[in-house]
Coordinates of C-alpha atoms and ligand atoms in Angstrom, one line a residue:
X36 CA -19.3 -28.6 -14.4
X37 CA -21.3 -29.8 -11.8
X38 CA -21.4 -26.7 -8.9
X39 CA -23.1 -29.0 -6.0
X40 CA -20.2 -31.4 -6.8
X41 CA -17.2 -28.9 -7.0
X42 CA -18.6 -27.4 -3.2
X43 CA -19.0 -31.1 -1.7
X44 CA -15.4 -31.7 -2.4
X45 CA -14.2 -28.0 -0.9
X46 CA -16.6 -28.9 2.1
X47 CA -15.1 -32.3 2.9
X48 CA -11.5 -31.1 2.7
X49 CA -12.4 -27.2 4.7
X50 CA -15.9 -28.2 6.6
X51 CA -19.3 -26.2 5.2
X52 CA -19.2 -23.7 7.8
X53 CA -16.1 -22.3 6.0
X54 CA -17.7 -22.6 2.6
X55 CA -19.4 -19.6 2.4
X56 CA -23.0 -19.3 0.3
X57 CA -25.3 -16.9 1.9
X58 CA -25.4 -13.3 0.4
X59 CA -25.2 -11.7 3.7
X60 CA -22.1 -14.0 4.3
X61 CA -20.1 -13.1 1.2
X62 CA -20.9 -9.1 0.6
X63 CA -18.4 -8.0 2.5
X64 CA -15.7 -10.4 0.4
X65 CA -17.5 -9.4 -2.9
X66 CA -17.2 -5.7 -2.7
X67 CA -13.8 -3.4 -2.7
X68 CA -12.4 -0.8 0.3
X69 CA -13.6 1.8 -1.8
X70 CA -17.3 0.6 -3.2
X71 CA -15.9 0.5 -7.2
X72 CA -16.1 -2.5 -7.9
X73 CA -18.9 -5.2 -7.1
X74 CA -17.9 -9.0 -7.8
X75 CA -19.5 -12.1 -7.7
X76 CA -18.4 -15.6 -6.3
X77 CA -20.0 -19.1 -6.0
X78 CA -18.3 -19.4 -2.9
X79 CA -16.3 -17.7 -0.3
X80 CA -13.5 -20.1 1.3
X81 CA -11.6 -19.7 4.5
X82 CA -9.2 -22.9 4.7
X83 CA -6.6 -22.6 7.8
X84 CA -3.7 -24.8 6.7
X85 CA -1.8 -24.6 4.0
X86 CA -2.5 -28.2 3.0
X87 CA -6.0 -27.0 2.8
X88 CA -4.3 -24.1 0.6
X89 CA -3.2 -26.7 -1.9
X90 CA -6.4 -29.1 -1.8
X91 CA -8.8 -26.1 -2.5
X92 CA -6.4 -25.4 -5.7
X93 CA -6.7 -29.0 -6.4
X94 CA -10.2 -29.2 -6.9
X95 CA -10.6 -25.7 -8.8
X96 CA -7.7 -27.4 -11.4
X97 CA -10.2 -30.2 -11.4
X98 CA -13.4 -28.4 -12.3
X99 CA -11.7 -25.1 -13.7
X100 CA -12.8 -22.8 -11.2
X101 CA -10.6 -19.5 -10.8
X102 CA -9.6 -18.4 -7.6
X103 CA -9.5 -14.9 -5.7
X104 CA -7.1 -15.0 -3.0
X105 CA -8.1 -12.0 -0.8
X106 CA -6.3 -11.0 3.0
X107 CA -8.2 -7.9 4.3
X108 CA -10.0 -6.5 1.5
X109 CA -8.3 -3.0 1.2
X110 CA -7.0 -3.2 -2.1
X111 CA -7.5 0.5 -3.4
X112 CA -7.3 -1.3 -6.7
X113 CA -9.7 -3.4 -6.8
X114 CA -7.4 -6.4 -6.8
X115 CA -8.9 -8.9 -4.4
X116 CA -12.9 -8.4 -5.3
X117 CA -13.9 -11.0 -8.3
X118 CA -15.3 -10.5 -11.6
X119 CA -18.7 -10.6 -12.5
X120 CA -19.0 -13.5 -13.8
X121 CA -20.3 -16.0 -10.6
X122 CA -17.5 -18.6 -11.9
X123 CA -15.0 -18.1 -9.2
X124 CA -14.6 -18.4 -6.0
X125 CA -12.7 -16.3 -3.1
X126 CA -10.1 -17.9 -1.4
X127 CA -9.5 -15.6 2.2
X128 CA -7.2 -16.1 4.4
X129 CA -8.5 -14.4 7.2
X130 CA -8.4 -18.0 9.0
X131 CA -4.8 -18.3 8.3
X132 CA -3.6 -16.1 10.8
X133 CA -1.0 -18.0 13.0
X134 CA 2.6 -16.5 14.4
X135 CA 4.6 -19.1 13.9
X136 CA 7.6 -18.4 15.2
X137 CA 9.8 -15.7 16.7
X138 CA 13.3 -16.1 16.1
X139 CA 15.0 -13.4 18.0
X140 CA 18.7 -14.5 17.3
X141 CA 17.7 -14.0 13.5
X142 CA 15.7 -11.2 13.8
X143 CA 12.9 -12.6 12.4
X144 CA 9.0 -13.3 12.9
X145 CA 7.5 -16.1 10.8
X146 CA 3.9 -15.3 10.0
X147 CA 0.8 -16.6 8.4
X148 CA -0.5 -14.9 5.6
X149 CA -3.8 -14.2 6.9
X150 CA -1.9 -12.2 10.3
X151 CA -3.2 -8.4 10.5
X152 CA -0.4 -6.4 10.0
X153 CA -1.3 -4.7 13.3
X154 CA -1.1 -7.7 15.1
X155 CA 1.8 -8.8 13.6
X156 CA 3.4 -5.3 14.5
X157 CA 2.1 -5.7 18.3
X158 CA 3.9 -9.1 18.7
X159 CA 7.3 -7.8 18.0
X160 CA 6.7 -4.9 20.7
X161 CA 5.8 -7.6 23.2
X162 CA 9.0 -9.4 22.4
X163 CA 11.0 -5.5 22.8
X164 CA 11.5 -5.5 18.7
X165 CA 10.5 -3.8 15.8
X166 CA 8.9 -4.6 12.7
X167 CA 8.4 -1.6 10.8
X168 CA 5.6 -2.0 7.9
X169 CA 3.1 0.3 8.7
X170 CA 0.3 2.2 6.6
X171 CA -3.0 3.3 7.6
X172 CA -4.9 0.2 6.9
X173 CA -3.0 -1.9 9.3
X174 CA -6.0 -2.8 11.6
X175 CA -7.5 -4.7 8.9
X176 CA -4.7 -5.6 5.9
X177 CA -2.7 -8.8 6.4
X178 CA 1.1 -9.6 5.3
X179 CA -0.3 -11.8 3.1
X180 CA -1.8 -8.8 1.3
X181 CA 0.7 -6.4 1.9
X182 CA 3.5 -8.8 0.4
X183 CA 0.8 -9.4 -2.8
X184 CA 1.1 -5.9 -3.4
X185 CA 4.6 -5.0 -1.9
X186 CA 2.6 -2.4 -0.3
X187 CA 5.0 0.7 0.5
X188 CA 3.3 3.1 4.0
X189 CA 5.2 5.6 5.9
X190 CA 8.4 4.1 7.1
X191 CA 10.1 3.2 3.4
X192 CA 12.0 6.1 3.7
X193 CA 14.1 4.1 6.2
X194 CA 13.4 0.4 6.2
X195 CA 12.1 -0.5 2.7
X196 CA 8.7 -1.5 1.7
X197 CA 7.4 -5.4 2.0
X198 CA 9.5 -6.9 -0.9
X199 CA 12.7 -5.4 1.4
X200 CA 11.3 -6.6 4.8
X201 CA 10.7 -10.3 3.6
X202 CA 13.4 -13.1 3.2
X203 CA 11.4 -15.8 2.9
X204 CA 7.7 -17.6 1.4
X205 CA 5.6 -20.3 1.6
X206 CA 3.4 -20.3 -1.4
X207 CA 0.9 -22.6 -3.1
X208 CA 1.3 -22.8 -6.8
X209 CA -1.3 -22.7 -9.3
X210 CA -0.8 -26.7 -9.3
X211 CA -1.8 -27.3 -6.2
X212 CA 2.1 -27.7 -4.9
X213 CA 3.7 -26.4 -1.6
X214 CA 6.8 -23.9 -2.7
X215 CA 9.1 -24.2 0.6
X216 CA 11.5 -21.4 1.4
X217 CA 10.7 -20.5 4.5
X218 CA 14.2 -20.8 6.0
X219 CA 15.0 -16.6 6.8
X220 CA 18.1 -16.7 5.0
X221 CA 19.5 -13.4 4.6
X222 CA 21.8 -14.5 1.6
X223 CA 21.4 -17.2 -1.0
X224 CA 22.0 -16.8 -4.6
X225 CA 21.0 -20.0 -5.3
X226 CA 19.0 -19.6 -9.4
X227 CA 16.0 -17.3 -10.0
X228 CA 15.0 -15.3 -7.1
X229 CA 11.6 -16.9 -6.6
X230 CA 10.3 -14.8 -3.8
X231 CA 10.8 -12.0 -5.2
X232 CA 8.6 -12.9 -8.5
X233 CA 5.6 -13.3 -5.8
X234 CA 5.7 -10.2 -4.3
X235 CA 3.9 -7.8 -5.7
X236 CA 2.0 -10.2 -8.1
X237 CA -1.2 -9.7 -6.4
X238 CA -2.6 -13.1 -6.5
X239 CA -1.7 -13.8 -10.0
X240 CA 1.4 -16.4 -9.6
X241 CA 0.6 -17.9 -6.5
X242 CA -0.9 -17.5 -3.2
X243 CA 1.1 -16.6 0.1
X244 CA 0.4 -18.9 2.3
X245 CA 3.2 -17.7 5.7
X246 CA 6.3 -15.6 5.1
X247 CA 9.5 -14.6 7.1
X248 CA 9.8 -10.6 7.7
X249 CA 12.9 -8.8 9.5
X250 CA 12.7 -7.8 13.0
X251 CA 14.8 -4.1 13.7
X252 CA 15.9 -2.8 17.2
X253 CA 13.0 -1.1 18.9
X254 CA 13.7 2.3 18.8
X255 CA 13.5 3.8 22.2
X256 CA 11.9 7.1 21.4
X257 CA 10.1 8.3 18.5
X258 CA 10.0 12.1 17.9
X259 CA 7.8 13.5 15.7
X260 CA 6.8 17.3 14.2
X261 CA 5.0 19.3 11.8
X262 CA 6.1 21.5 9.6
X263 CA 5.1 24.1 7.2
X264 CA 6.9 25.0 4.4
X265 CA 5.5 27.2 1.2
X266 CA 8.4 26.3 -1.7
X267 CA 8.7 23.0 -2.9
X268 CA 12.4 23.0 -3.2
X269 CA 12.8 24.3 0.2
X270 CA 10.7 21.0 1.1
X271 CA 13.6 18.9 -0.8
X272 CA 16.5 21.0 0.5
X273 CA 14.8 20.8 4.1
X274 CA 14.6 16.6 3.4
X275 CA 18.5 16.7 2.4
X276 CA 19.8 18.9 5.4
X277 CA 17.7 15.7 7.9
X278 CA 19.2 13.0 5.9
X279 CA 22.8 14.8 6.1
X280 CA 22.2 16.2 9.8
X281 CA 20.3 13.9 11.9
X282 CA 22.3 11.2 13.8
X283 CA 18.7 9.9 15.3
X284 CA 17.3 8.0 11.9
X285 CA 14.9 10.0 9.7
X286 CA 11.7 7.5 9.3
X287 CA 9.0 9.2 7.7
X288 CA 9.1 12.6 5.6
X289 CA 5.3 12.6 4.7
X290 CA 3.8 15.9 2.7
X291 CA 0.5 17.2 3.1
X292 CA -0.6 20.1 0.8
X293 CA -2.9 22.5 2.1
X294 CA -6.0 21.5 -0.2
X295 CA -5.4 17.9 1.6
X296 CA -5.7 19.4 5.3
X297 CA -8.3 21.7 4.6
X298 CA -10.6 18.4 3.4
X299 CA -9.2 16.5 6.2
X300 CA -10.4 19.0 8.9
X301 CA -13.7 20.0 6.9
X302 CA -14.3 16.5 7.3
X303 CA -13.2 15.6 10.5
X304 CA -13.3 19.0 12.6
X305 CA -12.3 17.3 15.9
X306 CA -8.1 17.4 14.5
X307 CA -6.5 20.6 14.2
X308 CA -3.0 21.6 13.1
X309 CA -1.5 23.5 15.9
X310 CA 0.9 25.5 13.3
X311 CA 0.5 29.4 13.4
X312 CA 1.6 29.8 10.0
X313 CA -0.2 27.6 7.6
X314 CA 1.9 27.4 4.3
X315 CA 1.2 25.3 1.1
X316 CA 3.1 22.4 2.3
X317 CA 2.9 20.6 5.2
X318 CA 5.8 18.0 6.4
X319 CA 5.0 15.3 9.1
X320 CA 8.5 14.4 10.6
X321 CA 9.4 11.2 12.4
X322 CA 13.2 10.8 14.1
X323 CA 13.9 7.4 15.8
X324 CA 16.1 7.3 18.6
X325 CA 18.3 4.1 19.9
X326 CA 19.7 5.2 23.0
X327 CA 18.6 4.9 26.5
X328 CA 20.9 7.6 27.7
X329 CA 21.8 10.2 25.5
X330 CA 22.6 13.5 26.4
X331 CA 21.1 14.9 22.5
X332 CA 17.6 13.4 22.7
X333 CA 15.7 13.0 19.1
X334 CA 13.4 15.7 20.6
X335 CA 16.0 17.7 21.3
X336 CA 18.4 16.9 17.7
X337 CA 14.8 17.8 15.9
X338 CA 14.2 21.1 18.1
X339 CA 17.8 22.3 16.9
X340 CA 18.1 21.1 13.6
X341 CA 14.6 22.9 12.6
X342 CA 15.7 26.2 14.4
X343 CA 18.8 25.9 11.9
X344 CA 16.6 25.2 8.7
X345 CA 14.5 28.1 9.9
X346 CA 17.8 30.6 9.9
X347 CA 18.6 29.0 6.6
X348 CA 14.6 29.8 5.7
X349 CA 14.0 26.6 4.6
X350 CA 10.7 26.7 7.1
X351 CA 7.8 29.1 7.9
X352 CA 6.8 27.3 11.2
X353 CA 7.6 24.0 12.9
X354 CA 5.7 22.0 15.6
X355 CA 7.4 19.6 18.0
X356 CA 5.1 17.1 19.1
X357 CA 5.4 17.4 23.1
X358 CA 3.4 13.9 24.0
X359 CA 2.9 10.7 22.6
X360 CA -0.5 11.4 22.4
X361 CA 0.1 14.5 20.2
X362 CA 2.7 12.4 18.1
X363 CA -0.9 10.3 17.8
X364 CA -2.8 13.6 16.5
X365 CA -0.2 14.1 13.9
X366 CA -0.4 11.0 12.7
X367 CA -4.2 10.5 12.4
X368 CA -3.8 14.2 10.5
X369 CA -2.5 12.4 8.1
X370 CA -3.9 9.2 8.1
X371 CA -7.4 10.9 7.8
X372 CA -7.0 12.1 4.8
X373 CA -7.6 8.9 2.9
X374 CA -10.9 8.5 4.9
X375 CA -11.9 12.4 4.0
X376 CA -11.7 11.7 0.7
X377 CA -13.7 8.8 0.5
X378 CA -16.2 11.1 1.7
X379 CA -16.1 13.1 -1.1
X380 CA -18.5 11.8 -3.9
X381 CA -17.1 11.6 -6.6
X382 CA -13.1 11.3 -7.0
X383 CA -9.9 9.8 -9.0
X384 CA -6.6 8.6 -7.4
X385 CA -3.2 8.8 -8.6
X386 CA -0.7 6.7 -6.6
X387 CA 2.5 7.7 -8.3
X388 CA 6.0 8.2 -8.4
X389 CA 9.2 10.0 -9.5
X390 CA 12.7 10.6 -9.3
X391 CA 12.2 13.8 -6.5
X392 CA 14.3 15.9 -9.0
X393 CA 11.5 15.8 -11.5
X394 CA 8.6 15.9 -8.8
X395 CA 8.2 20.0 -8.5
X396 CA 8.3 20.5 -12.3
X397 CA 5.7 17.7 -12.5
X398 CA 3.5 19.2 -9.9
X399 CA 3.6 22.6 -11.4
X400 CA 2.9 21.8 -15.0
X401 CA 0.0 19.0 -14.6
X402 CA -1.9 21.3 -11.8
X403 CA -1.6 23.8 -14.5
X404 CA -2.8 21.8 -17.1
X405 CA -5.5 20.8 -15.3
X406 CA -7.1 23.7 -14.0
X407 CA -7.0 24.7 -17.7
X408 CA -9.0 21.7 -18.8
X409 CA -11.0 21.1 -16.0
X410 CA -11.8 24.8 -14.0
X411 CA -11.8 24.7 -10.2
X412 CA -10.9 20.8 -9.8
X413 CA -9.6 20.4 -6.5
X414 CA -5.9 18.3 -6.3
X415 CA -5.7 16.6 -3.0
X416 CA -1.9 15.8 -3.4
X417 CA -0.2 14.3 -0.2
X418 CA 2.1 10.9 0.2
X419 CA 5.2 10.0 1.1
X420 CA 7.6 12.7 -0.3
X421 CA 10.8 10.9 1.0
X422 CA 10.2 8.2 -1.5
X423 CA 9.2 10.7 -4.4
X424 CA 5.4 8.7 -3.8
X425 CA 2.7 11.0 -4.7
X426 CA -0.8 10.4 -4.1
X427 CA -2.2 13.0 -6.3
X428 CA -5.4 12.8 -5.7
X429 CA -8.5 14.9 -7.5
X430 CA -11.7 15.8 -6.4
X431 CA -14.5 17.6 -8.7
X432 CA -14.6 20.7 -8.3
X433 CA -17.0 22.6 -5.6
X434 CA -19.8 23.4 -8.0
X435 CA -19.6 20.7 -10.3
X436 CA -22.7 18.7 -11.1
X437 CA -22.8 15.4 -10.7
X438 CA -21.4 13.0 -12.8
X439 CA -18.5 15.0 -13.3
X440 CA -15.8 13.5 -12.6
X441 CA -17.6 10.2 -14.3
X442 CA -17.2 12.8 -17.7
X443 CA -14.5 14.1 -17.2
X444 CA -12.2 11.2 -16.1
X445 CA -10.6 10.5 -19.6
X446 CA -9.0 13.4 -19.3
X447 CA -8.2 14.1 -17.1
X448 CA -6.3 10.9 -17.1
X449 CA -4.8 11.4 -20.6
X450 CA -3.3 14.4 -19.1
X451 CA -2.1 13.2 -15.9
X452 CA -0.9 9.9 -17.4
X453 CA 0.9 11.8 -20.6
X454 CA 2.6 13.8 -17.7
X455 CA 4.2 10.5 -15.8
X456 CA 5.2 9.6 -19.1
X457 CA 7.2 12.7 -19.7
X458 CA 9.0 12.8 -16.8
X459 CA 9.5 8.9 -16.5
X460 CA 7.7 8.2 -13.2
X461 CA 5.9 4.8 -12.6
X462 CA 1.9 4.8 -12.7
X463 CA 1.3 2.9 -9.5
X464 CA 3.9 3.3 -6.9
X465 CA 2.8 1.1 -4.4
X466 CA -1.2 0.5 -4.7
X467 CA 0.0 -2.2 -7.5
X468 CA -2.4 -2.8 -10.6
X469 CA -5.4 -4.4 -9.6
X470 CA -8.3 -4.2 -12.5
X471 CA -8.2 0.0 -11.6
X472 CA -5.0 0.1 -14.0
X473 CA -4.0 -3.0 -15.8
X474 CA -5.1 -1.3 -19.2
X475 CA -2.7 1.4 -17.5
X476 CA -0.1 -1.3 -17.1
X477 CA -0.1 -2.3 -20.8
X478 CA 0.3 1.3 -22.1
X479 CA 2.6 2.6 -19.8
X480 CA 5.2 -0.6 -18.5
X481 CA 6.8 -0.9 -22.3
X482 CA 6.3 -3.7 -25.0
X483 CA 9.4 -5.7 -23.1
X484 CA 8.0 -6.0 -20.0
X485 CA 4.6 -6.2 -21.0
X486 CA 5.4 -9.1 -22.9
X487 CA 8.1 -10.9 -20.2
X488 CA 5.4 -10.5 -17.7
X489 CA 2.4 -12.6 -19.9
X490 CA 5.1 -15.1 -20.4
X491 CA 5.5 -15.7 -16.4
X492 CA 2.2 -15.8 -16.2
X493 CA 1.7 -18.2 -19.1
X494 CA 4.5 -20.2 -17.8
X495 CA 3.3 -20.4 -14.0
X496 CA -0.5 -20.5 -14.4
X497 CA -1.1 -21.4 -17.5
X498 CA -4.8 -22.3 -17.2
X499 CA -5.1 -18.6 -15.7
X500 CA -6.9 -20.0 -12.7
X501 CA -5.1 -17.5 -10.0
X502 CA -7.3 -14.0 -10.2
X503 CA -7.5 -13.7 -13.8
X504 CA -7.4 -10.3 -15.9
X505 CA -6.0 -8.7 -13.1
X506 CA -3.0 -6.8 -13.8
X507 CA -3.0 -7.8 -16.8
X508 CA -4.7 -8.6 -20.1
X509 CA -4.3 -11.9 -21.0
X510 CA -3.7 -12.9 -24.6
X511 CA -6.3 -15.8 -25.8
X512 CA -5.3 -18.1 -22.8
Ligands
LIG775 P1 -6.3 -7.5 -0.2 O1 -6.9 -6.2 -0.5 O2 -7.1 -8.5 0.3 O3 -5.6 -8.1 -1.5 C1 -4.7 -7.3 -2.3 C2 -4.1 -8.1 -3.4 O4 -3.3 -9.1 -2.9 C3 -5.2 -8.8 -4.3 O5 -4.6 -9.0 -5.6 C4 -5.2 -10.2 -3.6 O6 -5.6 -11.2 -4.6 C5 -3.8 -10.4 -3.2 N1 -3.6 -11.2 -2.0 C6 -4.1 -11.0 -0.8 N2 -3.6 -12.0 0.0 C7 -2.9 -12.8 -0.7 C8 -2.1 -14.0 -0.4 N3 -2.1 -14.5 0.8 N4 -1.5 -14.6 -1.4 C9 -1.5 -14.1 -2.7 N5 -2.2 -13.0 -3.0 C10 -2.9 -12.3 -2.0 N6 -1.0 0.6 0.5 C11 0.3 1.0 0.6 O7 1.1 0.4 -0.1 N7 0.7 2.1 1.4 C12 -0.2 2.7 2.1 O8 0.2 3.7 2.8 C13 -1.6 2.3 2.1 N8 -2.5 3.0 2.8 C14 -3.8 2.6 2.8 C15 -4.7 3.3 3.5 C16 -6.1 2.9 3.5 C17 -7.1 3.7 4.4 C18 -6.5 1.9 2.7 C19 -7.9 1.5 2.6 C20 -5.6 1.2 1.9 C21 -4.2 1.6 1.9 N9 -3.3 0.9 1.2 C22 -1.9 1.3 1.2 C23 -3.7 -0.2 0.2 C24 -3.8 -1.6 0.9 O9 -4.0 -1.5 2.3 C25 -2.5 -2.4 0.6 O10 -2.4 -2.7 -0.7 C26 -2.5 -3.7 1.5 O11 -1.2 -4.2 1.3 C27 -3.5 -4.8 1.0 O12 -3.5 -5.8 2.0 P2 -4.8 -6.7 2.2 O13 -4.5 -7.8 3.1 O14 -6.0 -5.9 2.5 O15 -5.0 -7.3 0.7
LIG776 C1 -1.7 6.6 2.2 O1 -0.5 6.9 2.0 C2 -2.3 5.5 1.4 O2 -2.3 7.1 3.1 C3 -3.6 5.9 0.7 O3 -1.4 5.0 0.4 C4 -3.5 7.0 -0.4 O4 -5.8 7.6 -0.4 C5 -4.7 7.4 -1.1 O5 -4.7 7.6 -2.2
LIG777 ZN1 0.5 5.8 0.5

């Protein structure tokens, strides 16, 4: 293979300046969110058509050159960053970026792959809708990458994740060919659901070149509290009485423990949780509210319905959120803990999930078992307790030396892993698989899957061009 050849022909079809060589112009494409994993490429490309989509593919077929479609780098997986070998390239899509459409009759907002979900978010407010994906790397992540991933965030509990917000892809195939099916239709049986075998395959099947999400009604008011509970069940009875008792919508039910503030605030001092009783759990509450003129306002449903799970001493404390700039606070309480922990040197994440029935006896047993074989290691637990989605989290213990976590990480992970086993939760509940777990993936998913998954892979990329040996092991290709 002749290299100077192979980037002449993705020059003439993109222009050099979008064929990028330089070190200083590809490091930030080569490494992942969280500094794991270093890659290396022979070129970064940013095409902005799909046609150019489809060339690029064309000329890797050509020369066998596998390609790393990436959005906005946050993976916490390592998904979008390439191997080491300096034979592939990266394909972003930053350049891709376009709205195409609004179609308000149909609720619907066509986008480009490459759109940041923030942006994407801001459009449907200017147009008085909703579109409710949201996690805390929405100021960089695109809905190209979230649909890759079928990445989950804080409002599943009511609307879905990305696989239940899409009706519709464009996607370039591993041949080079344009899939079409872009139409928004919010029924067709028509053969194998296509779209739904690209999301979530991060990169594997296909790339996501535009996609159709689903607009909601703007809610008119958001109300949001905190509060603190200190029994686990009480947290599950406390999410049943909302469900069951709020007429506003219940959006988000997020749990923080306590360990997970307490590293939040060490790290960022300027937040504060303005609840006098500081229990082991604490709950971040969202209600959404849909009428102008209602005499029972979310604010004021939330404000009597916690009062009435305090009688019933399902609550130590609660915390209304009084302005939108305290709703803000709240929010960035939670959101910061992600960043705290990245502070932390040396650490191991668990994004997982379970039927909630099982979660308490999980929690319980594993944080014992831990703190047996591994003295003083800190759990930062937190996530999205509506959805049973725990990010258990662990961080080496105060006094540790370093390296220990690096030493200790088997087991940890034998232990944590053997646990999700036993009470039958999934190993990566929305993060996806990445090259973090796909040896994960093959112990864990079942002999069946495993196996129906190489053959779609086999069957739609068959020259394993589209970001090889991620999530999973290829038999000799
Ligand atoms: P990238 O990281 O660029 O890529 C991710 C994967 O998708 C890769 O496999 C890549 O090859 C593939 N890909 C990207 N674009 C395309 C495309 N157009 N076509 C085909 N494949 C493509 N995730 C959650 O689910 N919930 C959260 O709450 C959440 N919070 C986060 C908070 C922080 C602070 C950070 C750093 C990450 C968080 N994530 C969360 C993880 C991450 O943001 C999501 O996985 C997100 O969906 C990735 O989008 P991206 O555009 O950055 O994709
Ligand atoms: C969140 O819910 C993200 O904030 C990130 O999914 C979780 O840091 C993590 O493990
Ligand atoms: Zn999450």
């Amino acid at each position: 293979m002749n290299v100077d050849d192979f980037l002449e022909e993705l020059e003439g079809v993109i222009g050099s300046q979008y064929v990028l060589r330089d070190a200083k112009d590809t490091a930030p494409y080569l490494t992942d969110w969280r500094g794991i994993y270093q890659g290396v490429a022979i070129a970064v490309v940013l095409p902005k058509h799909t046609a150019q989509v489809a060339s690029i593919v064309q000329i890797c077929r050509k020369y066998k050159i596998a390609i790393i479609p990436q959005g906005g780098n946050t993976s916490l997986t390592g998904s979008a960053t390439p191997e080491t070998t300096g034979a592939q390239i990266v394909l972003s899509l930053k350049r891709m970026n376009a709205i195409r459409n609004i179609d308000l009759q149909n609720q619907t907002m066509t986008l480009e792959a490459g759109c940041i979900l923030q942006v994407a978010q801001e459009e449907a407010s200017k147009h008085q809708v909703f579109f409710p994906l949201s996690l805390a790397a929405q100021g960089s992540c695109t809905i190209g990458g979230n649909l890759a991933t079928n990445a989950g965030g804080t409002n599943v509990l009511r609307f879905g994740n990305a696989r239940d917000l899409c009706l519709g892809l464009e996607v370039v195939t591993p041949q080079g060919e344009i899939l079409h099916g872009l139409r928004g239709l919010r029924k067709d049986n028509t053969g194998y659901d296509l779209r739904n075998l690209f999301i979530g395959s991060e990169g594997t099947l296909g790339i996501i070149t535009a996609a159709v999400m689903k607009l909601f009604a703007a809610p008119t008011k958001k109300s949001s509290a905190l509060v603190a509970v200190s029994d686990f069940s009480d947290m599950l009875r406390l999410l049943q009485f909302l469900q069951k008792r709020a007429n506003a919508e219940l959006t988000a039910f997020e749990m923080m423990t306590r360990e997970s503030i307490e590293l939040t605030l060490q790290h960022f001092p300027q937040f504060d949780i303005p609840l006098v009783h500081q229990a082991s759990f604490t709950i971040l509450i969202e209600l959404f509210e849909y009428q102008e003129d209602s005499s029972e306002t979310a604010t004021s449903m939330l404000e009597s319905l916690l009062e009435e799970a305090m009688q019933q001493e399902l609550l130590e404390d609660a915390v209304i959120a009084n302005s939108l700039a305290q709703v803000k606070d709240f929010w960035q309480i939670r959101e910061h803990i992600t960043l705290a922990q990245a502070k932390e040197p040396e650490n191991l994440k668990f994004d997982i999930s379970f039927a909630l029935s099982k979660l308490e006896r999980f929690m319980t047993e594993t944080g014992q078992m831990l703190e047996d074989a591994c003295p003083g290691i800190r759990i930062i637990n937190f996530g999205h307790l509506g959805d049973g989605n725990l990010h258990y989290n662990l961080c080496a213990p105060k006094d540790a030396s370093k390296g220990y976590i690096a030493s200790q990480g088997e087991r940890i992970q034998e232990i944590v892993y053997a646990q999700i086993d036993k009470y039958e939760g999934s190993i990566s509940a929305e993060h996806g698989i990445g090259q973090l777990k796909r040896e994960h993936l093959k112990a864990h998913r079942g002999d069946v899957a495993y196996e129906m998954m190489l053959a779609i892979k086999q069957a739609l990329d068959p020259e394993n061009l589209f970001n090889p040996n991620k999530v999973l092991i290829p038999k000799q290709l």
